[in-house]
Short mmCIF file of C-alpha atoms and ligand atoms in Angstrom, two decimals:
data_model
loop_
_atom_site.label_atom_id
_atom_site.label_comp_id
_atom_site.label_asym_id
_atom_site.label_seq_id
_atom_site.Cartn_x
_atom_site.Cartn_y
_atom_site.Cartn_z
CA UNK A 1 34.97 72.55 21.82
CA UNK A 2 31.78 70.88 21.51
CA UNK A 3 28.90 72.53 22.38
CA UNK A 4 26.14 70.10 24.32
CA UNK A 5 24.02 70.39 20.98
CA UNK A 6 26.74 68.69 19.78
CA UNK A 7 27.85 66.02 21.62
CA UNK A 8 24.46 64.88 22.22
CA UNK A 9 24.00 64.64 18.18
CA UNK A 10 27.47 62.71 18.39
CA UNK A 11 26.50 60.29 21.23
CA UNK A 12 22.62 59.94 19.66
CA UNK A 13 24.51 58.70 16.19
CA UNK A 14 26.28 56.21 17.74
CA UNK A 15 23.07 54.19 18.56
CA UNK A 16 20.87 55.36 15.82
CA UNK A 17 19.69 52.07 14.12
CA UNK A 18 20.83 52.18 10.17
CA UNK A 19 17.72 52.78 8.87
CA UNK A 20 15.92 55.53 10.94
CA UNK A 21 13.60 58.46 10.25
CA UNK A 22 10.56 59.60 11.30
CA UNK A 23 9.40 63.12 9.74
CA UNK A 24 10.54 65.32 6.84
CA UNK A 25 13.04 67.43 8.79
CA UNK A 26 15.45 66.26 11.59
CA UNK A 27 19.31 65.97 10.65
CA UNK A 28 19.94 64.11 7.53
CA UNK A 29 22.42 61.28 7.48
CA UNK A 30 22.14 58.54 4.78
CA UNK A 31 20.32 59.03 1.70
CA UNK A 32 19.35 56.97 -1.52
CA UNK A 33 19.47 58.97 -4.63
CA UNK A 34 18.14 57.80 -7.84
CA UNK A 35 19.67 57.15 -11.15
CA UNK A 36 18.65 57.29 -14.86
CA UNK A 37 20.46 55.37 -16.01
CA UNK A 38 18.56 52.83 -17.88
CA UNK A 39 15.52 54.89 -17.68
CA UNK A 40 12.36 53.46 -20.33
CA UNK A 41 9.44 55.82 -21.69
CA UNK A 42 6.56 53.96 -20.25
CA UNK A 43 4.09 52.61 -22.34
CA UNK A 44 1.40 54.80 -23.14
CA UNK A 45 -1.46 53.02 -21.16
CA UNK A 46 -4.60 54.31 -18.75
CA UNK A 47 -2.49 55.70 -16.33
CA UNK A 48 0.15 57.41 -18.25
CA UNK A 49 -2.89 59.11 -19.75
CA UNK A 50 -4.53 59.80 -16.34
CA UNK A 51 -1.29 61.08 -15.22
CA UNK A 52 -0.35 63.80 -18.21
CA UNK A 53 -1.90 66.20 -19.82
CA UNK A 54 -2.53 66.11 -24.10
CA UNK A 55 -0.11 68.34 -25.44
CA UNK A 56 2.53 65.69 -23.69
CA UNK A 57 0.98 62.33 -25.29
CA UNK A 58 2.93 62.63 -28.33
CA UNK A 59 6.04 61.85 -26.35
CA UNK A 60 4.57 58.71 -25.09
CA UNK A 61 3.03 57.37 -28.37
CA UNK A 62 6.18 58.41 -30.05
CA UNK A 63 8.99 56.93 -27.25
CA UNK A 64 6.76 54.38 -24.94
CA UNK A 65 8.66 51.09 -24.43
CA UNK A 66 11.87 52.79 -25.61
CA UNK A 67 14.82 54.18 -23.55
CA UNK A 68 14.74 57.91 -22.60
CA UNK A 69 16.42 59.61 -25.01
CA UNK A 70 19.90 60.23 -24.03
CA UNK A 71 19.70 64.11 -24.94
CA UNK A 72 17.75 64.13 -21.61
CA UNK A 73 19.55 61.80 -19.83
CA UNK A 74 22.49 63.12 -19.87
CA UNK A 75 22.02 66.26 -18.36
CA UNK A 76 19.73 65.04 -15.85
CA UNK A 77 22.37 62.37 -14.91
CA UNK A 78 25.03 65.11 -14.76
CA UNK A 79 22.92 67.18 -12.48
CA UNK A 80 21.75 63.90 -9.84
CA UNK A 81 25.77 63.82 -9.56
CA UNK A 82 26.51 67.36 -8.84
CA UNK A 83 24.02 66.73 -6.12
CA UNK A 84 24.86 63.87 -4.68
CA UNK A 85 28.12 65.83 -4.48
CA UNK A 86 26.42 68.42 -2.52
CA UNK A 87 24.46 66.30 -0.08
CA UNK A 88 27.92 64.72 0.25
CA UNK A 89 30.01 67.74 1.09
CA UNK A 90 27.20 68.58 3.73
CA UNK A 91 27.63 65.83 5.49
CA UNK A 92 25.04 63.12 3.77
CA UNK A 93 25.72 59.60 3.36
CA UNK A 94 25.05 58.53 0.02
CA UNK A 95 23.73 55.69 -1.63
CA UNK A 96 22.75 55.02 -5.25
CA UNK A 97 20.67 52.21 -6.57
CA UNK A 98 21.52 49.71 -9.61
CA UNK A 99 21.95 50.05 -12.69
CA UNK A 100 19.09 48.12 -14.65
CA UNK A 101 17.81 48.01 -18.00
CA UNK A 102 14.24 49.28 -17.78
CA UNK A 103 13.44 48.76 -21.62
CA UNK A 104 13.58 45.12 -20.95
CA UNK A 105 9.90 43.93 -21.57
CA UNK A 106 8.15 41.33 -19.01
CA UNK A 107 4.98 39.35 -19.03
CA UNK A 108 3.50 38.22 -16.16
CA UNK A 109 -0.03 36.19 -16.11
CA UNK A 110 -2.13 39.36 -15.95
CA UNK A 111 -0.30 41.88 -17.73
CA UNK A 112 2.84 42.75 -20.51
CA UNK A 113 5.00 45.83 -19.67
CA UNK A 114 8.03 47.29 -20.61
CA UNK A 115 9.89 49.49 -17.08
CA UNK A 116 10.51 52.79 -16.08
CA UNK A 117 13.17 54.15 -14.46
CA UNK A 118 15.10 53.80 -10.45
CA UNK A 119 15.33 57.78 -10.40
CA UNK A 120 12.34 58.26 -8.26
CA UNK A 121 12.72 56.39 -5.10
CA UNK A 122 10.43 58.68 -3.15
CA UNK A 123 7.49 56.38 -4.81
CA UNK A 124 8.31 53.19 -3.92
CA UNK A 125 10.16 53.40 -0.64
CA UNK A 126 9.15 54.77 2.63
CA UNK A 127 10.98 54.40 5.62
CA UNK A 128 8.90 54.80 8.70
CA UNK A 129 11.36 54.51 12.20
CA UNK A 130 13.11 51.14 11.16
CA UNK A 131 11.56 50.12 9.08
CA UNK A 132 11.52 50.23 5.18
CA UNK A 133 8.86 49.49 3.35
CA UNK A 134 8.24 49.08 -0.52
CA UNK A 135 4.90 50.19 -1.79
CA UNK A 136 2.48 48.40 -4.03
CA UNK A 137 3.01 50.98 -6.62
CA UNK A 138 -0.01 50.94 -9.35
CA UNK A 139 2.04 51.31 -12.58
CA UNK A 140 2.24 48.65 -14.68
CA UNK A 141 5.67 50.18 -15.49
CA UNK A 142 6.56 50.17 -12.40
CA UNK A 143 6.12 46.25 -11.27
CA UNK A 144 9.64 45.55 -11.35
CA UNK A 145 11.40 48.73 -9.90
CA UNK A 146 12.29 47.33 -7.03
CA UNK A 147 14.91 45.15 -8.48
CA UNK A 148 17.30 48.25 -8.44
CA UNK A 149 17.09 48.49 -4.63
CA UNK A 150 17.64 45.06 -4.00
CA UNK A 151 21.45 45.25 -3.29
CA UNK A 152 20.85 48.28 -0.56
CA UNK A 153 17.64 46.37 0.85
CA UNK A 154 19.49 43.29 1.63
CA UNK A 155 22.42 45.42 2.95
CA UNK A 156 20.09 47.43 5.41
CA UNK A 157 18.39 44.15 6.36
CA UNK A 158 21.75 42.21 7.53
CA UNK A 159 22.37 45.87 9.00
CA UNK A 160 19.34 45.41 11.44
CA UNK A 161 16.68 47.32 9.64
CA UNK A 162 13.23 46.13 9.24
CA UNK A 163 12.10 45.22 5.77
CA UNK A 164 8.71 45.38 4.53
CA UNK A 165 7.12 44.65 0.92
CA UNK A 166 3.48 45.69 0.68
CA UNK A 167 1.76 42.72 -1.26
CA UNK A 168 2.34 42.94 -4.35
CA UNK A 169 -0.76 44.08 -6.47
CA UNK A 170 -1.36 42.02 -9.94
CA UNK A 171 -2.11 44.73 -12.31
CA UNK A 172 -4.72 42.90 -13.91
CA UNK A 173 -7.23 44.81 -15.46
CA UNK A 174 -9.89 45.33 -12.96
CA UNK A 175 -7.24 47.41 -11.23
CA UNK A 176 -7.65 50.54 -13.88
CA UNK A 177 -10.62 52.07 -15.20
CA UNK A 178 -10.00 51.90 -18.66
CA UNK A 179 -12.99 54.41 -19.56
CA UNK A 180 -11.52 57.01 -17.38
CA UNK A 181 -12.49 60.34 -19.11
CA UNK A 182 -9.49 62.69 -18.92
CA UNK A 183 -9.55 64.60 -21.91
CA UNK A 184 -10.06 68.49 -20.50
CA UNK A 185 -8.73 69.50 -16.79
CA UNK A 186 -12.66 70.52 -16.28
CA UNK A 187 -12.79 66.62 -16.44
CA UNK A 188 -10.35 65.70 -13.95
CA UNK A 189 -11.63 68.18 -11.62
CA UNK A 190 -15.06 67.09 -11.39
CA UNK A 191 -13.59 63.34 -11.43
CA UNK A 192 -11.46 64.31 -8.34
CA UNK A 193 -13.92 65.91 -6.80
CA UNK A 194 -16.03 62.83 -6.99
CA UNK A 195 -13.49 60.97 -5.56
CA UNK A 196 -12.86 58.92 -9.21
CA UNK A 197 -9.33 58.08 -10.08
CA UNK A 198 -7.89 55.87 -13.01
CA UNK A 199 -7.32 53.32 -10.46
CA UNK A 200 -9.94 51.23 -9.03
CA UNK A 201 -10.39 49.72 -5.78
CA UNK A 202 -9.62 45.80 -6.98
CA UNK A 203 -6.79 45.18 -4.81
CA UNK A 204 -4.19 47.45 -2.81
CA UNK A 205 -1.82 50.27 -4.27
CA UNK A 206 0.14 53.18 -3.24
CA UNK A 207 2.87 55.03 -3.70
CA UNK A 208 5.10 55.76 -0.63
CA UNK A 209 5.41 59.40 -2.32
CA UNK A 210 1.60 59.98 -1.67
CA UNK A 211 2.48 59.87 2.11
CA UNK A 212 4.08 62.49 4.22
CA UNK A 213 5.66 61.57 7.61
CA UNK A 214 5.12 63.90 10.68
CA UNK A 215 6.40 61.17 13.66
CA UNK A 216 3.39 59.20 14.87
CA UNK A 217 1.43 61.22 12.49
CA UNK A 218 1.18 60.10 8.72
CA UNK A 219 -0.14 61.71 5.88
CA UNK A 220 -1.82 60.00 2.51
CA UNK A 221 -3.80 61.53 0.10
CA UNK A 222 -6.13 59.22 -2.57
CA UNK A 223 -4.64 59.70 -5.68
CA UNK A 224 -4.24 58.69 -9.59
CA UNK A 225 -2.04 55.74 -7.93
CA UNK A 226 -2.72 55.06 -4.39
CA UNK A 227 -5.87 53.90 -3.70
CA UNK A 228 -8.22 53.41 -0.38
CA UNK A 229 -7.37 49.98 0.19
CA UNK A 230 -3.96 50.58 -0.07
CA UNK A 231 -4.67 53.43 2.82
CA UNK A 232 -6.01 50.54 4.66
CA UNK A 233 -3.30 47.95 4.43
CA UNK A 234 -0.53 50.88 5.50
CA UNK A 235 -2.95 51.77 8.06
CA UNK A 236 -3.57 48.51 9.74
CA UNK A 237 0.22 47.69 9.18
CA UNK A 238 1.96 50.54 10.98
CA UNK A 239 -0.80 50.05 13.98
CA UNK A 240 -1.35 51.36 17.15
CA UNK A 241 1.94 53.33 17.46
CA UNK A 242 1.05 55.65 14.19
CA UNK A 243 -2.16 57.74 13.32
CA UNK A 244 -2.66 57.44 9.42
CA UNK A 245 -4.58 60.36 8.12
CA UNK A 246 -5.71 60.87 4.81
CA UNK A 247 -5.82 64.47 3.55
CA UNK A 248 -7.92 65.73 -0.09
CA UNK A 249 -6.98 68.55 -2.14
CA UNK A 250 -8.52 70.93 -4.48
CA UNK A 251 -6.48 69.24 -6.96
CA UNK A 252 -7.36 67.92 -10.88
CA UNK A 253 -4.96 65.29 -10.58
CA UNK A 254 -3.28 64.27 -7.38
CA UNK A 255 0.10 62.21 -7.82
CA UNK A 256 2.50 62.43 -5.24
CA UNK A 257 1.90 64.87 -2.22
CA UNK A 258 5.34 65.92 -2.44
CA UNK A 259 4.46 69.31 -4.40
CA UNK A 260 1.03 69.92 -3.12
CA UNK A 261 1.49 69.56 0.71
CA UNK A 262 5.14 69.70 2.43
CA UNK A 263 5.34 69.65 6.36
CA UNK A 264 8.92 71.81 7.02
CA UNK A 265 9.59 71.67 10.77
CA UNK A 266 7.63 71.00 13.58
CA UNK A 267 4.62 73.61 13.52
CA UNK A 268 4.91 74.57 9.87
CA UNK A 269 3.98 73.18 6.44
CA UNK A 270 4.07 74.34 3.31
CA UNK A 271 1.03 74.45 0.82
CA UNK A 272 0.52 74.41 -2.62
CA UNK A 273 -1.30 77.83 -3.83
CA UNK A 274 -3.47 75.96 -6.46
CA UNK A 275 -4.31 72.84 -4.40
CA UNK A 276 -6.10 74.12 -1.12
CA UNK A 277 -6.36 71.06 1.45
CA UNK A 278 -10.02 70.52 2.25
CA UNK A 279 -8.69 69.20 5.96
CA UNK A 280 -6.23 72.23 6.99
CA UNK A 281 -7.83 72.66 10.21
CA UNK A 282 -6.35 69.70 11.35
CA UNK A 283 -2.81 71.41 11.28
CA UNK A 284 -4.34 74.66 12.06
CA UNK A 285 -6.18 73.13 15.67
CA UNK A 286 -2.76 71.73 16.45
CA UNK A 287 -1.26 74.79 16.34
CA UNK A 288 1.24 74.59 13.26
CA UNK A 289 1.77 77.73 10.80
CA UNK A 290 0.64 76.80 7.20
CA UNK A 291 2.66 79.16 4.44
CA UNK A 292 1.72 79.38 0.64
CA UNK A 293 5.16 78.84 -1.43
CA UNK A 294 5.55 81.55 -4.11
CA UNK A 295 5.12 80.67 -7.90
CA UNK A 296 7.08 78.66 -9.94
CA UNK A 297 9.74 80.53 -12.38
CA UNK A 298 10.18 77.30 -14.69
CA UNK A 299 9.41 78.50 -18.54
CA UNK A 300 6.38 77.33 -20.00
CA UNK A 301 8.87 75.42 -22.78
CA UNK A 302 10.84 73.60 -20.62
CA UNK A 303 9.93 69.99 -21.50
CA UNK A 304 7.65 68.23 -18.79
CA UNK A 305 6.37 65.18 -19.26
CA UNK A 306 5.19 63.92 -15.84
CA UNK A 307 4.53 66.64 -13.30
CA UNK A 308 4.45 69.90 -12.93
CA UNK A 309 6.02 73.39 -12.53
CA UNK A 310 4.99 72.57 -8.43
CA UNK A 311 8.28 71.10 -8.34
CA UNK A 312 9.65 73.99 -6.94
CA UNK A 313 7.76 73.01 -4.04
CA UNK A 314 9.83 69.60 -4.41
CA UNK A 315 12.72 70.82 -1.52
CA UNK A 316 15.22 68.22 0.58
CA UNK A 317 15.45 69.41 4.18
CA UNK A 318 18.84 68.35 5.82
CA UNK A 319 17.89 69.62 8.90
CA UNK A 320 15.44 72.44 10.84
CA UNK A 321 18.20 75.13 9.48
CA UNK A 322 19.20 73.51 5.97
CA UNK A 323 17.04 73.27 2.60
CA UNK A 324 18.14 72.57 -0.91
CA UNK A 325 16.06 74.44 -3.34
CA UNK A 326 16.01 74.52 -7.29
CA UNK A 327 18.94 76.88 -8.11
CA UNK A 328 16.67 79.10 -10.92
CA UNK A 329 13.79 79.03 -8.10
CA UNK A 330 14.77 82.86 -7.04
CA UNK A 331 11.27 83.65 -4.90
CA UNK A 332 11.74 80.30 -3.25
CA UNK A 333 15.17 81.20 -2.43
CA UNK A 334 14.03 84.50 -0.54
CA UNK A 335 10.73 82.92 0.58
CA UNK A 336 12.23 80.24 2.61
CA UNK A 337 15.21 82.60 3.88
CA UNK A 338 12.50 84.67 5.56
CA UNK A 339 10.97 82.00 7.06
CA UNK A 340 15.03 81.37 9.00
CA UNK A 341 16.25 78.40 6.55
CA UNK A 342 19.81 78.61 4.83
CA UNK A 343 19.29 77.97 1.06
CA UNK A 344 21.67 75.70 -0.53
CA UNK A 345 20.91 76.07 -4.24
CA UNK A 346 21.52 73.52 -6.68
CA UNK A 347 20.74 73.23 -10.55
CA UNK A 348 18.19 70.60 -11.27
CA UNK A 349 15.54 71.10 -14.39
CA UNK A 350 17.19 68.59 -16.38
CA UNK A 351 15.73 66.17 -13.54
CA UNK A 352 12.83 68.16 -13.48
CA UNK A 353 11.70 66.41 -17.24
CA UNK A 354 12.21 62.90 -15.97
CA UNK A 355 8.92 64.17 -13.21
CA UNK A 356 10.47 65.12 -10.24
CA UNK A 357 12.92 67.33 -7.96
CA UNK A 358 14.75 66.50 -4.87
CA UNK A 359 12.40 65.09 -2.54
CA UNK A 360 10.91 62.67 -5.21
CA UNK A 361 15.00 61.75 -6.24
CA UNK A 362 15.88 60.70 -2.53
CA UNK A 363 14.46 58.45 -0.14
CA UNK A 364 16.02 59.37 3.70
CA UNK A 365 17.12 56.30 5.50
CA UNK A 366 18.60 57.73 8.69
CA UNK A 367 17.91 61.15 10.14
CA UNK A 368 18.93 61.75 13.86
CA UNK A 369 14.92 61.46 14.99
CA UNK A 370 13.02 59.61 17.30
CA UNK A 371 9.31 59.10 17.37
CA UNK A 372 7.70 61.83 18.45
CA UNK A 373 4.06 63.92 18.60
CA UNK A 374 3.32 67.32 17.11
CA UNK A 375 0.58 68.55 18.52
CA UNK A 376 -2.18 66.67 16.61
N1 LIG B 1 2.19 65.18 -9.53
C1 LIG B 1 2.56 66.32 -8.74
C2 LIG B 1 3.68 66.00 -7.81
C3 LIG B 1 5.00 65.74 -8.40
C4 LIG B 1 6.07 65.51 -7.35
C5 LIG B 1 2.86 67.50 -9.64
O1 LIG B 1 3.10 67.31 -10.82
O2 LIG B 1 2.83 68.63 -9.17
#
């Protein structure tokens, strides 16, 4: 029998457009999971400097412009399947994006670049009600990434969903700072306190991934890649209906809010221990719990290039009651079963090298949400 929980999810999915989602947390439908297949070392420029830390720039020198090795991709392809197969057997629509050769190199009239990879679209999708919208990501790398998501964008759009590109930015120089001094984290902590990033404020750029969606309220933080004219354009694009609000963390080098700052149901977020957020009372005045996820358990050898041990903050939340959590990440496990979530645990370091977990992987194009207000 169905319970009226139930058949009101049932009748609400029958006029849900296809492409619909408004916060990190109501009941996951359709997802696109990345690939990397085809995955490229970027070049080792400005902002793959900016973005890593020394001991990792041999990598870079010694692989930039050349595919990933497939030592790592195989394992990390092996494990994006096993979860697709999970999000799957939960109940998840899944979608995958082409496969394209990201070695391939391009010249355009500003720049020359070699590609990246399609395994991340957390950074260069965000879908805000129905709308999608591709961000003006800042990596030269990264200019062409939306070529693998041109088969599903075209799909969604004879489907009925709205589909945005953010103007495209040109990458020519005066985008970067080129003298950006980044050799100690003392450096980058007294540049980010300053408010100094690689990236300058020439023209637009974000990545959707620096942006966190809480219903009419939206979350951005300026970062290595998303800059305050890019916080502008999103701003005065979304409009009345949406309150854009950018958020600064005690942070040496903010990429990606996705392991720093994670909103997990209505009334409570999860923060990063290390990155305090300099504007907390605004969840605190509107009422919402903030917890402090435990620490990581990855081993300090486990090959990193691009992020992180945070990415055990990195979680997918299928719905209010479901989250999928790093299977080795034990304390996270227990941390997030106190706070009433069932775990569902699945293996992902080998992902983990190619810079990020399960909410960077995935980029939710329906949950069963509607626009709504949460107190701020
Ligand atoms: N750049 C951040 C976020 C990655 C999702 C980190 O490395 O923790």
């Amino acid at each position: 029998m169905l319970t009226s929980e139930h058949s009101k999810r049932l009748a609400s999915t029958k006029t849900l457009p296809i492409v619909n989602s408004y916060n990190e947390w109501d009941t996951l439908q359709e997802i696109i999971v990345g690939r990397v297949e085809g995955a490229c070392v970027p070049q080792f420029d400005a902002t793959i400097k900016a973005n890593t830390y020394p001991k990792n720039w041999w990598f870079f020198q010694k692989y930039g412009g050349r595919p990933y090795p497939q030592e790592l991709l195989e394992p990390a392809s092996k494990q994006l399947n096993e979860f697709c197969r999970v999000l799957e057997g939960e109940g998840v629509t899944v979608r995958r994006p082409d496969i394209i050769d990201f070695s391939s190199s391009y010249k355009t009239p500003d720049f020359e670049a070699t590609g990246l990879y399609a395994a991340m679209p957390r950074d260069i999708l965000t879908v805000i009600g129905n709308e999608i919208i591709e961000a003006p990501m800042a990596w030269r790398a990264r200019f062409f990434e939306y070529r693998a998501y041109r088969s599903l964008m075209k799909e969604y759009l004879k489907q009925g969903a709205k589909w945005t590109t953010a103007p495209k930015p040109l990458m020519s120089d005066e985008l970067y700072d080129f003298d950006y001094p980044i050799e100690t984290v003392e450096d980058r902590h007294e540049l980010a306190e300053l408010g100094r990033f690689v990236t300058t404020e020439f023209e637009p750029c974000f990545d959707a991934a620096d942006i966190t969606r809480c219903g009419r309220d939206l979350f951005v933080q300026r970062s290595q890649v998303t800059n305050k004219l890019g916080i502008t354009w999103l701003r005065n694009h979304l409009g009345d209906r949406f309150r854009v609000h950018t958020l600064k963390f005690q942070d040496p080098n903010p990429m990606h809010i996705d392991a720093t700052f994670v909103p997990l149901r209505p009334g409570l977020v999860l923060t990063n221990p290390d990155r305090p957020c300099y504007q907390i009372d605004i969840f605190k005045k509107a009422g919402w719990d903030v917890v402090t996820a435990v620490q990581p358990t990855l081993p300090d050898n486990w090959p990193l290039y691009m992020s992180s041990k945070w990415l055990c903050m990195n979680i997918l939340i299928l719905d209010p009651k479901r989250v999928i959590v790093e299977k080795d990440e034990e304390p996270m496990h227990k941390f997030f079963k106190n706070l009433g979530f069932e775990v569902i645990p699945v293996a992902f370091r080998h992902v983990y090298t190619f810079g990020g977990s399960f909410h960077c992987v995935t980029c939710d194009i329906r949950r069963d949400s509607q626009l709504e207000e949460y107190g701020f």
